[in-house]
Coordinates of C-alpha atoms and ligand atoms in Angstrom, one line a residue:
M30 CA -4.8 -14.2 -4.0
N31 CA -5.5 -14.0 -0.3
D32 CA -8.4 -13.6 2.1
V33 CA -7.9 -11.1 4.8
L34 CA -9.8 -12.2 7.9
P35 CA -11.2 -9.9 10.6
E36 CA -8.3 -10.9 13.0
E37 CA -5.9 -9.4 10.5
I38 CA -7.8 -6.4 9.3
G39 CA -6.9 -4.1 12.2
R40 CA -3.2 -3.9 11.0
W41 CA -4.3 -3.3 7.4
Q42 CA -6.6 -0.5 8.5
R43 CA -3.9 1.1 10.6
V44 CA -1.4 1.2 7.8
E45 CA -4.0 2.5 5.4
H46 CA -5.0 5.2 7.9
V47 CA -1.4 6.3 8.5
Y48 CA -0.9 6.3 4.7
A49 CA -4.0 8.5 4.0
R50 CA -3.0 10.9 6.8
T51 CA 0.6 11.3 5.6
L52 CA -0.4 11.8 2.0
S53 CA -3.1 14.4 3.1
L54 CA -0.5 16.2 5.2
N55 CA 1.6 16.4 2.0
G56 CA -1.2 17.9 -0.1
F57 CA -2.2 14.8 -2.0
R58 CA -5.9 14.0 -2.7
E59 CA -7.3 10.5 -3.2
V60 CA -8.2 9.3 -6.7
R61 CA -10.1 6.0 -7.5
T62 CA -9.8 4.6 -11.0
P63 CA -11.3 1.4 -12.4
Y64 CA -9.7 -2.0 -11.8
V65 CA -10.1 -2.8 -15.5
E66 CA -8.6 -0.7 -18.3
P67 CA -8.1 -1.3 -22.0
T68 CA -5.1 -3.6 -22.6
A69 CA -3.6 -1.1 -25.0
L70 CA -3.2 1.4 -22.2
F71 CA -0.8 -0.8 -20.3
V72 CA 1.0 -1.9 -23.4
R73 CA 1.7 1.7 -24.4
A74 CA 2.4 3.0 -20.9
I75 CA 4.4 0.1 -19.4
G76 CA 6.2 -1.1 -22.5
E77 CA 5.6 -4.1 -24.8
T78 CA 8.8 -6.0 -23.8
T79 CA 8.5 -5.7 -20.0
D80 CA 7.8 -8.8 -17.9
V81 CA 4.5 -7.3 -16.7
V82 CA 3.1 -6.8 -20.2
E83 CA 4.6 -10.0 -21.8
K84 CA 3.8 -12.5 -19.1
E85 CA 1.9 -11.1 -16.1
M86 CA -1.2 -9.4 -17.2
Y87 CA -4.7 -10.9 -16.6
S88 CA -6.2 -10.0 -20.0
F89 CA -9.4 -11.0 -21.6
D90 CA -11.7 -10.1 -24.5
H91 CA -15.2 -8.9 -23.8
H92 CA -17.3 -8.5 -27.0
D93 CA -15.0 -6.2 -29.0
D94 CA -12.9 -4.9 -26.1
A95 CA -9.5 -6.2 -25.1
L96 CA -9.3 -5.5 -21.4
T97 CA -6.8 -6.1 -18.5
L98 CA -7.1 -6.2 -14.8
R99 CA -4.7 -3.4 -13.8
P100 CA -1.2 -4.6 -12.9
E101 CA -0.3 -1.2 -11.4
G102 CA -1.9 2.2 -10.8
T103 CA 0.3 4.7 -12.8
A104 CA -1.1 4.1 -16.3
G105 CA -4.7 4.4 -15.1
A106 CA -4.0 7.6 -13.1
A107 CA -2.3 9.1 -16.2
R108 CA -5.2 8.1 -18.4
A109 CA -7.7 9.7 -15.9
Y110 CA -5.5 12.8 -15.7
I111 CA -5.6 13.2 -19.5
E112 CA -9.3 12.2 -19.9
H113 CA -10.5 14.8 -17.4
G114 CA -8.3 17.6 -18.7
V115 CA -7.0 18.1 -15.2
Q116 CA -3.9 20.0 -16.4
A117 CA -6.2 22.9 -17.6
R118 CA -7.5 23.3 -14.1
E119 CA -4.4 23.0 -12.0
P120 CA -0.7 23.4 -12.8
V121 CA 0.4 20.7 -10.3
T122 CA -1.7 17.7 -9.4
R123 CA -1.0 15.4 -6.4
W124 CA -3.0 12.2 -6.3
W125 CA -2.8 9.1 -4.1
Y126 CA -4.5 5.8 -4.4
A127 CA -4.8 2.5 -2.6
G128 CA -6.2 -0.7 -3.9
P129 CA -5.8 -4.1 -5.5
M130 CA -3.5 -4.8 -8.5
F131 CA -3.2 -8.0 -10.4
R132 CA -0.1 -9.8 -11.8
A133 CA 0.2 -13.4 -12.8
E134 CA 3.5 -13.9 -11.0
R135 CA 4.8 -17.0 -9.3
P136 CA 3.6 -16.6 -5.8
Q137 CA 6.0 -16.6 -2.9
R138 CA 6.3 -14.7 0.4
G139 CA 5.6 -11.1 -0.3
R140 CA 4.6 -11.8 -3.9
Y141 CA 1.0 -12.5 -4.8
R142 CA -1.3 -12.4 -7.8
Q143 CA -3.8 -10.0 -6.3
F144 CA -1.8 -7.6 -4.1
H145 CA -2.5 -4.1 -2.8
Q146 CA -0.6 -1.0 -3.5
L147 CA -0.5 2.3 -1.7
G148 CA 0.6 4.7 -4.5
A149 CA 0.8 8.4 -5.5
E150 CA 1.5 10.4 -8.6
V151 CA 2.5 14.1 -9.0
F152 CA 1.8 15.6 -12.4
G153 CA 3.2 19.0 -13.5
D154 CA 6.3 19.4 -11.4
G155 CA 9.5 18.4 -13.2
G156 CA 11.9 19.7 -10.6
P157 CA 14.3 17.7 -8.3
G158 CA 12.7 19.3 -5.2
C159 CA 9.6 17.3 -5.9
D160 CA 11.6 14.1 -6.1
A161 CA 13.4 14.8 -2.8
E162 CA 10.2 15.7 -1.0
M163 CA 8.5 12.5 -2.1
I164 CA 11.5 10.3 -1.1
D165 CA 11.7 12.1 2.3
M166 CA 8.0 11.6 2.8
L167 CA 8.3 7.9 2.2
V168 CA 11.1 7.5 4.6
S169 CA 9.1 9.3 7.3
L170 CA 6.1 7.1 6.5
L171 CA 8.1 3.9 6.9
V172 CA 9.6 5.1 10.1
E173 CA 6.1 5.9 11.4
L174 CA 5.0 2.4 10.4
R175 CA 7.9 1.1 12.4
V176 CA 9.7 -0.6 9.5
P177 CA 13.3 -1.4 10.7
D178 CA 16.4 -0.8 8.6
V179 CA 14.9 1.5 6.0
E180 CA 17.3 2.0 3.0
V181 CA 16.8 4.2 -0.1
F182 CA 18.5 3.3 -3.4
L183 CA 18.7 6.0 -6.0
N184 CA 19.6 6.2 -9.7
S185 CA 19.1 8.4 -12.7
L186 CA 18.2 7.0 -16.1
G187 CA 18.3 10.3 -18.0
G188 CA 15.8 11.3 -20.6
P189 CA 14.9 9.3 -23.7
G190 CA 17.9 10.5 -25.7
T191 CA 20.3 9.4 -22.9
R192 CA 18.5 6.0 -22.7
A193 CA 18.9 5.5 -26.5
L194 CA 22.7 6.2 -26.4
H195 CA 23.2 4.0 -23.3
R196 CA 21.2 1.2 -25.0
E197 CA 23.4 1.3 -28.1
A198 CA 26.6 1.2 -26.0
L199 CA 25.1 -1.6 -23.9
V200 CA 24.2 -3.7 -26.9
S201 CA 27.7 -3.1 -28.4
Y202 CA 29.3 -4.3 -25.1
L203 CA 27.0 -7.3 -24.6
T204 CA 26.8 -8.6 -28.2
P205 CA 30.3 -10.1 -28.4
R206 CA 29.7 -11.6 -24.9
A207 CA 26.2 -13.0 -25.6
A208 CA 27.3 -16.6 -25.4
S209 CA 28.2 -16.1 -21.7
L210 CA 24.7 -14.7 -20.9
S211 CA 21.8 -16.8 -19.6
P212 CA 19.5 -17.9 -22.4
Y213 CA 16.8 -15.5 -21.2
S214 CA 19.1 -12.6 -21.3
Q215 CA 20.2 -13.6 -24.8
L216 CA 16.6 -13.0 -25.8
R217 CA 16.5 -9.8 -23.8
L218 CA 19.5 -8.5 -25.7
Q219 CA 17.3 -8.0 -28.7
T220 CA 14.2 -6.7 -27.0
N221 CA 15.1 -5.0 -23.7
P222 CA 18.8 -5.0 -23.0
L223 CA 18.5 -2.7 -20.0
R224 CA 16.8 -5.5 -18.0
I225 CA 19.9 -7.6 -18.3
L226 CA 21.5 -5.2 -15.8
D227 CA 18.9 -6.3 -13.3
S228 CA 19.2 -10.1 -13.8
K229 CA 19.7 -12.2 -10.7
D230 CA 21.4 -15.0 -12.8
P231 CA 25.1 -15.2 -11.8
R232 CA 26.2 -15.7 -15.5
D233 CA 24.6 -12.3 -16.3
Q234 CA 25.9 -10.6 -13.2
E235 CA 29.4 -11.5 -14.1
V236 CA 29.1 -10.2 -17.7
V237 CA 27.4 -6.9 -16.7
L238 CA 30.2 -6.0 -14.2
G239 CA 32.1 -4.2 -16.9
A240 CA 29.1 -2.9 -18.8
P241 CA 28.9 0.8 -19.6
S242 CA 27.1 2.8 -16.9
I243 CA 24.1 5.0 -17.7
H244 CA 25.9 7.8 -15.7
D245 CA 28.4 8.2 -18.5
F246 CA 25.6 9.1 -20.9
L247 CA 23.6 11.6 -18.8
D248 CA 23.3 15.0 -20.5
A249 CA 23.8 18.3 -18.7
G250 CA 20.2 18.7 -17.7
D251 CA 20.0 15.1 -16.3
R252 CA 23.2 15.6 -14.3
E253 CA 22.0 18.9 -12.9
H254 CA 18.7 17.3 -11.9
F255 CA 20.4 14.4 -10.2
A256 CA 22.9 16.6 -8.4
R257 CA 20.2 18.9 -7.1
L258 CA 18.1 16.0 -5.9
R259 CA 21.1 14.6 -3.9
E260 CA 21.7 18.1 -2.5
Y261 CA 18.2 18.4 -1.3
L262 CA 18.2 14.9 0.3
D263 CA 21.5 15.7 2.0
A264 CA 20.0 18.9 3.4
L265 CA 17.1 16.9 4.7
H266 CA 19.5 14.4 6.2
T267 CA 17.7 11.6 4.4
P268 CA 20.3 8.9 3.7
Y269 CA 20.4 7.1 0.3
T270 CA 22.7 5.0 -1.7
V271 CA 23.3 5.7 -5.4
D272 CA 23.1 2.4 -7.3
A273 CA 24.1 3.0 -11.0
R274 CA 22.7 -0.5 -11.9
L275 CA 19.3 0.1 -10.5
V276 CA 16.7 -0.4 -13.3
R277 CA 13.1 -1.2 -12.8
G278 CA 10.7 -3.6 -14.4
L279 CA 8.5 -0.9 -16.1
D280 CA 9.8 1.0 -19.2
Y281 CA 8.3 4.4 -18.5
Y282 CA 11.0 5.8 -16.2
T283 CA 13.1 8.8 -17.0
R284 CA 15.7 10.5 -14.8
T285 CA 15.0 9.8 -11.1
L286 CA 14.5 6.2 -10.1
F287 CA 14.3 4.9 -6.6
E288 CA 13.6 1.8 -4.5
I289 CA 13.2 1.6 -0.7
K290 CA 13.9 -1.6 1.2
G291 CA 13.6 -2.5 4.9
A292 CA 13.3 -5.4 7.4
H293 CA 15.7 -7.6 5.5
D294 CA 15.4 -10.4 8.1
K295 CA 11.7 -10.7 7.3
L296 CA 11.6 -10.0 3.6
G297 CA 15.0 -10.9 2.3
A298 CA 17.3 -8.4 0.5
G299 CA 15.6 -8.7 -2.9
S300 CA 12.2 -7.7 -1.7
T301 CA 11.4 -4.0 -2.4
L302 CA 8.9 -2.2 -0.2
V303 CA 8.5 0.9 -2.4
G304 CA 9.4 1.5 -6.0
G305 CA 9.0 4.7 -8.0
G306 CA 10.5 7.3 -10.2
R307 CA 9.9 10.0 -12.9
Y308 CA 8.1 9.3 -16.1
D309 CA 8.3 12.7 -17.8
S310 CA 7.3 11.3 -21.3
M311 CA 4.3 9.1 -20.4
V312 CA 1.5 11.7 -20.4
A313 CA 2.5 13.1 -23.8
G314 CA 3.1 9.5 -25.0
L315 CA -0.5 8.6 -24.2
G316 CA -1.8 11.6 -26.2
G317 CA -2.0 14.1 -23.3
P318 CA -0.2 17.4 -22.7
D319 CA 3.6 17.5 -22.3
V320 CA 3.6 17.3 -18.5
P321 CA 6.4 15.8 -16.3
A322 CA 5.4 13.3 -13.6
I323 CA 6.8 11.3 -10.8
G324 CA 5.2 8.7 -8.5
F325 CA 5.7 5.6 -6.4
A326 CA 3.9 2.5 -5.1
A327 CA 4.3 0.5 -1.9
G328 CA 3.3 -3.1 -1.6
L329 CA 0.8 -3.2 1.3
E330 CA 1.3 -6.9 2.0
R331 CA 5.0 -6.3 2.1
L332 CA 4.6 -3.3 4.4
L333 CA 2.6 -5.5 6.8
I334 CA 5.3 -8.1 6.9
A335 CA 8.0 -5.5 7.5
S336 CA 6.1 -3.2 9.9
E337 CA 6.2 -3.8 13.7
I338 CA 3.0 -1.9 14.4
T339 CA 0.2 -3.7 16.2
A340 CA -3.5 -3.1 16.3
P341 CA -5.7 -4.1 19.2
S342 CA -8.3 -6.5 18.0
K343 CA -11.6 -4.7 18.3
G344 CA -14.5 -6.6 19.7
I345 CA -17.6 -5.1 21.3
D346 CA -18.1 -3.2 24.6
A347 CA -21.3 -4.9 25.8
L348 CA -23.4 -8.0 25.4
V349 CA -27.1 -7.8 26.1
A350 CA -28.1 -11.2 27.6
P351 CA -31.8 -12.0 27.5
I352 CA -32.4 -15.2 29.5
G353 CA -35.1 -17.1 27.7
L354 CA -36.8 -16.2 24.4
A355 CA -39.5 -14.1 26.2
A356 CA -36.8 -11.5 27.0
V357 CA -35.4 -11.2 23.5
G358 CA -37.7 -8.4 22.4
S359 CA -36.7 -6.2 25.4
G360 CA -33.1 -7.2 24.7
L361 CA -33.2 -5.9 21.1
E362 CA -34.7 -2.6 22.3
L363 CA -32.1 -2.1 25.0
A364 CA -29.3 -2.9 22.4
R365 CA -30.7 -0.3 20.1
D366 CA -30.6 2.3 22.9
L367 CA -27.0 1.4 23.7
R368 CA -25.9 1.7 20.1
R369 CA -27.6 5.1 19.8
G370 CA -25.4 6.0 22.8
G371 CA -22.3 4.9 20.8
I372 CA -21.8 1.6 22.6
R373 CA -20.7 -1.3 20.5
C374 CA -22.9 -4.2 21.5
E375 CA -24.5 -7.5 20.5
V376 CA -27.6 -9.3 21.7
D377 CA -27.7 -13.0 22.2
T378 CA -31.0 -13.7 20.5
R379 CA -30.7 -17.5 20.9
G380 CA -32.2 -17.7 24.4
S381 CA -29.0 -19.3 25.7
S382 CA -28.3 -19.9 29.4
L383 CA -26.7 -17.2 31.5
K384 CA -23.5 -19.3 31.7
G385 CA -23.4 -19.6 28.0
Q386 CA -23.9 -15.9 27.5
L387 CA -21.1 -15.0 29.9
R388 CA -18.8 -17.3 28.0
R389 CA -19.8 -15.6 24.8
A390 CA -19.2 -12.1 26.3
N391 CA -15.7 -13.2 27.3
A392 CA -15.0 -14.5 23.8
L393 CA -16.2 -11.2 22.2
G394 CA -14.1 -9.1 24.6
A395 CA -17.2 -7.4 26.0
R396 CA -16.6 -5.7 29.4
I397 CA -20.2 -5.3 30.3
V398 CA -23.1 -7.8 30.3
L399 CA -26.7 -6.6 30.6
I400 CA -28.8 -9.4 32.0
L401 CA -32.6 -9.5 31.3
G402 CA -34.1 -12.4 33.2
E403 CA -37.7 -13.1 34.1
S404 CA -37.8 -11.0 37.3
E405 CA -35.9 -8.1 35.6
L406 CA -38.5 -8.2 32.8
A407 CA -41.4 -8.1 35.3
D408 CA -39.8 -5.1 37.2
G409 CA -38.7 -3.1 34.1
V410 CA -35.0 -3.3 35.3
V411 CA -31.7 -4.7 34.1
Q412 CA -28.7 -6.2 35.8
V413 CA -25.5 -4.5 34.7
K414 CA -22.5 -6.7 35.2
D415 CA -19.0 -5.3 34.8
L416 CA -16.8 -8.4 34.1
E417 CA -13.5 -6.6 34.8
A418 CA -14.5 -4.6 38.0
H419 CA -16.4 -7.7 39.2
L420 CA -19.5 -5.6 40.1
Q421 CA -23.1 -6.1 39.4
E422 CA -25.9 -3.5 39.8
R423 CA -29.6 -3.7 39.3
M424 CA -31.1 -0.5 37.8
A425 CA -34.0 0.9 35.8
R426 CA -33.6 0.2 32.1
G427 CA -33.7 3.9 31.3
E428 CA -30.5 4.4 33.3
A429 CA -28.5 1.6 31.7
V430 CA -27.0 3.6 28.8
R431 CA -25.6 6.3 31.0
V432 CA -24.2 3.8 33.5
V433 CA -22.6 1.6 30.9
L434 CA -21.0 4.7 29.2
D435 CA -19.6 5.9 32.5
R436 CA -18.1 2.5 33.2
L437 CA -16.5 2.3 29.8
V438 CA -15.1 5.8 30.0
A439 CA -13.7 5.2 33.5
A440 CA -12.1 2.0 32.2
S441 CA -10.5 3.6 29.2
R442 CA -9.1 6.4 31.5
S443 CA -7.5 3.9 33.8
V444 CA -6.0 2.1 30.8
D445 CA -4.7 5.4 29.4
S446 CA -3.1 6.3 32.7
R447 CA -1.2 3.0 32.6
M448 CA 0.1 3.6 29.1
P449 CA 3.8 4.7 28.8
T450 CA 4.0 8.3 27.5
Ligands
LIG512 P1 6.4 -1.7 -9.0 O1 7.9 -1.7 -8.6 O2 6.1 -2.7 -10.1 O3 6.1 -0.3 -9.4 O4 5.6 -2.1 -7.8 C1 5.7 -1.3 -6.6 C2 5.6 -2.1 -5.4 O5 4.5 -3.0 -5.4 C3 6.8 -3.1 -5.3 O6 7.9 -2.5 -4.7 C4 6.2 -4.2 -4.3 O7 6.3 -3.7 -2.9 C5 4.7 -4.2 -4.7 N1 4.5 -5.3 -5.6 C6 4.7 -5.4 -6.9 N2 4.3 -6.6 -7.4 C7 3.9 -7.3 -6.3 C8 3.3 -8.7 -6.1 N3 3.2 -9.5 -7.1 N4 3.0 -9.0 -4.9 C9 3.1 -8.2 -3.8 N5 3.6 -6.9 -3.9 C10 4.0 -6.5 -5.2 C11 4.8 0.1 -9.8 O8 3.8 -0.5 -9.8 C12 4.8 1.6 -10.3 N6 3.4 1.9 -10.7 C13 5.2 2.5 -9.2 C14 5.2 3.9 -9.7 C15 4.2 4.8 -9.5 N7 6.1 4.5 -10.4 C16 5.7 5.7 -10.7 N8 4.6 5.9 -10.2

């Protein structure tokens, strides 16, 4: 779990801002659900034999309630969608969210125990056009965030019937070969054989090379959905790679499944930026209406590692510098006037020397210093010092706000004119 210090927060806010803007342009509205939900919700939605539920949840009992810090956002969003009867009000619901998630994983670069996801869910649209639009939106988002080498990996898992047939064939194939599997996958063979396809252990990887592919079991509806999705992505010129072995760590997926990677040099090939897919059976499975759904989540920390965007570190515009404690009261008043004029400023209320205050102004990135010494106080004036233009003017205090604003506006114009277009 990490602290995010003010030096770093600018990049976080920029990514969050670009995300919120992109999702709003695509008709999504923000939803905020609790960080804590009943443990049973995650067990039912994510699946009892997944790594997340078996090993990674922060669960605790409080009086008679078994509760869990949310390990992901989809289950909570689906619960809220059902609980508030949203389906009765709108046929298609597009929600986005951003916030912390909690998984007790082994920490490493890009993998934390409290991490942040930028996610979204669409309820009520079961068609492949919705899938294509979401994937295309994500690629545009990553490009806007200046993530290099963006790559989309796509698979179809089919519906629950398809999954059951594939599972049976997979178990028949793996059982006689069980002795060659890693000990962990031997256990998985009983509980969640699909996950063996995803194992990073070389012993497992060799065995699964000849395993039956889910694509041989897709029914006509699944095939049509996948073909149309690919058609739409082709029409959008959004490149993707079909990976028939792509499975994900959560059990709720049906049909479309996707992962997006990027910036391999910084994150390594195994580190996924965005994961998502359809979960057409979850809402009904949780006791809600029979509504199809699709969604995704991006790891914010991983996006920040992968992205080349920068954010200027924001300081203040002006420092009010009372020389001596007698000037502090007038300094506070002047600072309040400046802030009312929209100028970011601080007052040095410690009665420091002028030299000390100029040093502080530099450290804070303030362009203007407003000096209130003994004689300024007596005459009702202030010295306005522009540290970049190397100018100093004495003026009536009532004029200071306008002059400082003019100086800042002129400075930002001259910066703008130097920016490449
Ligand atoms: P997920 O693949 O478990 O999917 O997580 C999505 C993304 O969250 C990952 O690709 C990764 O970037 C980030 N992430 C996951 N665990 C960690 C961690 N321990 N540290 C840092 N980042 C992490 C879901 O959570 C699904 N709810 C996505 C979804 C929404 N599917 C449908 N709707």
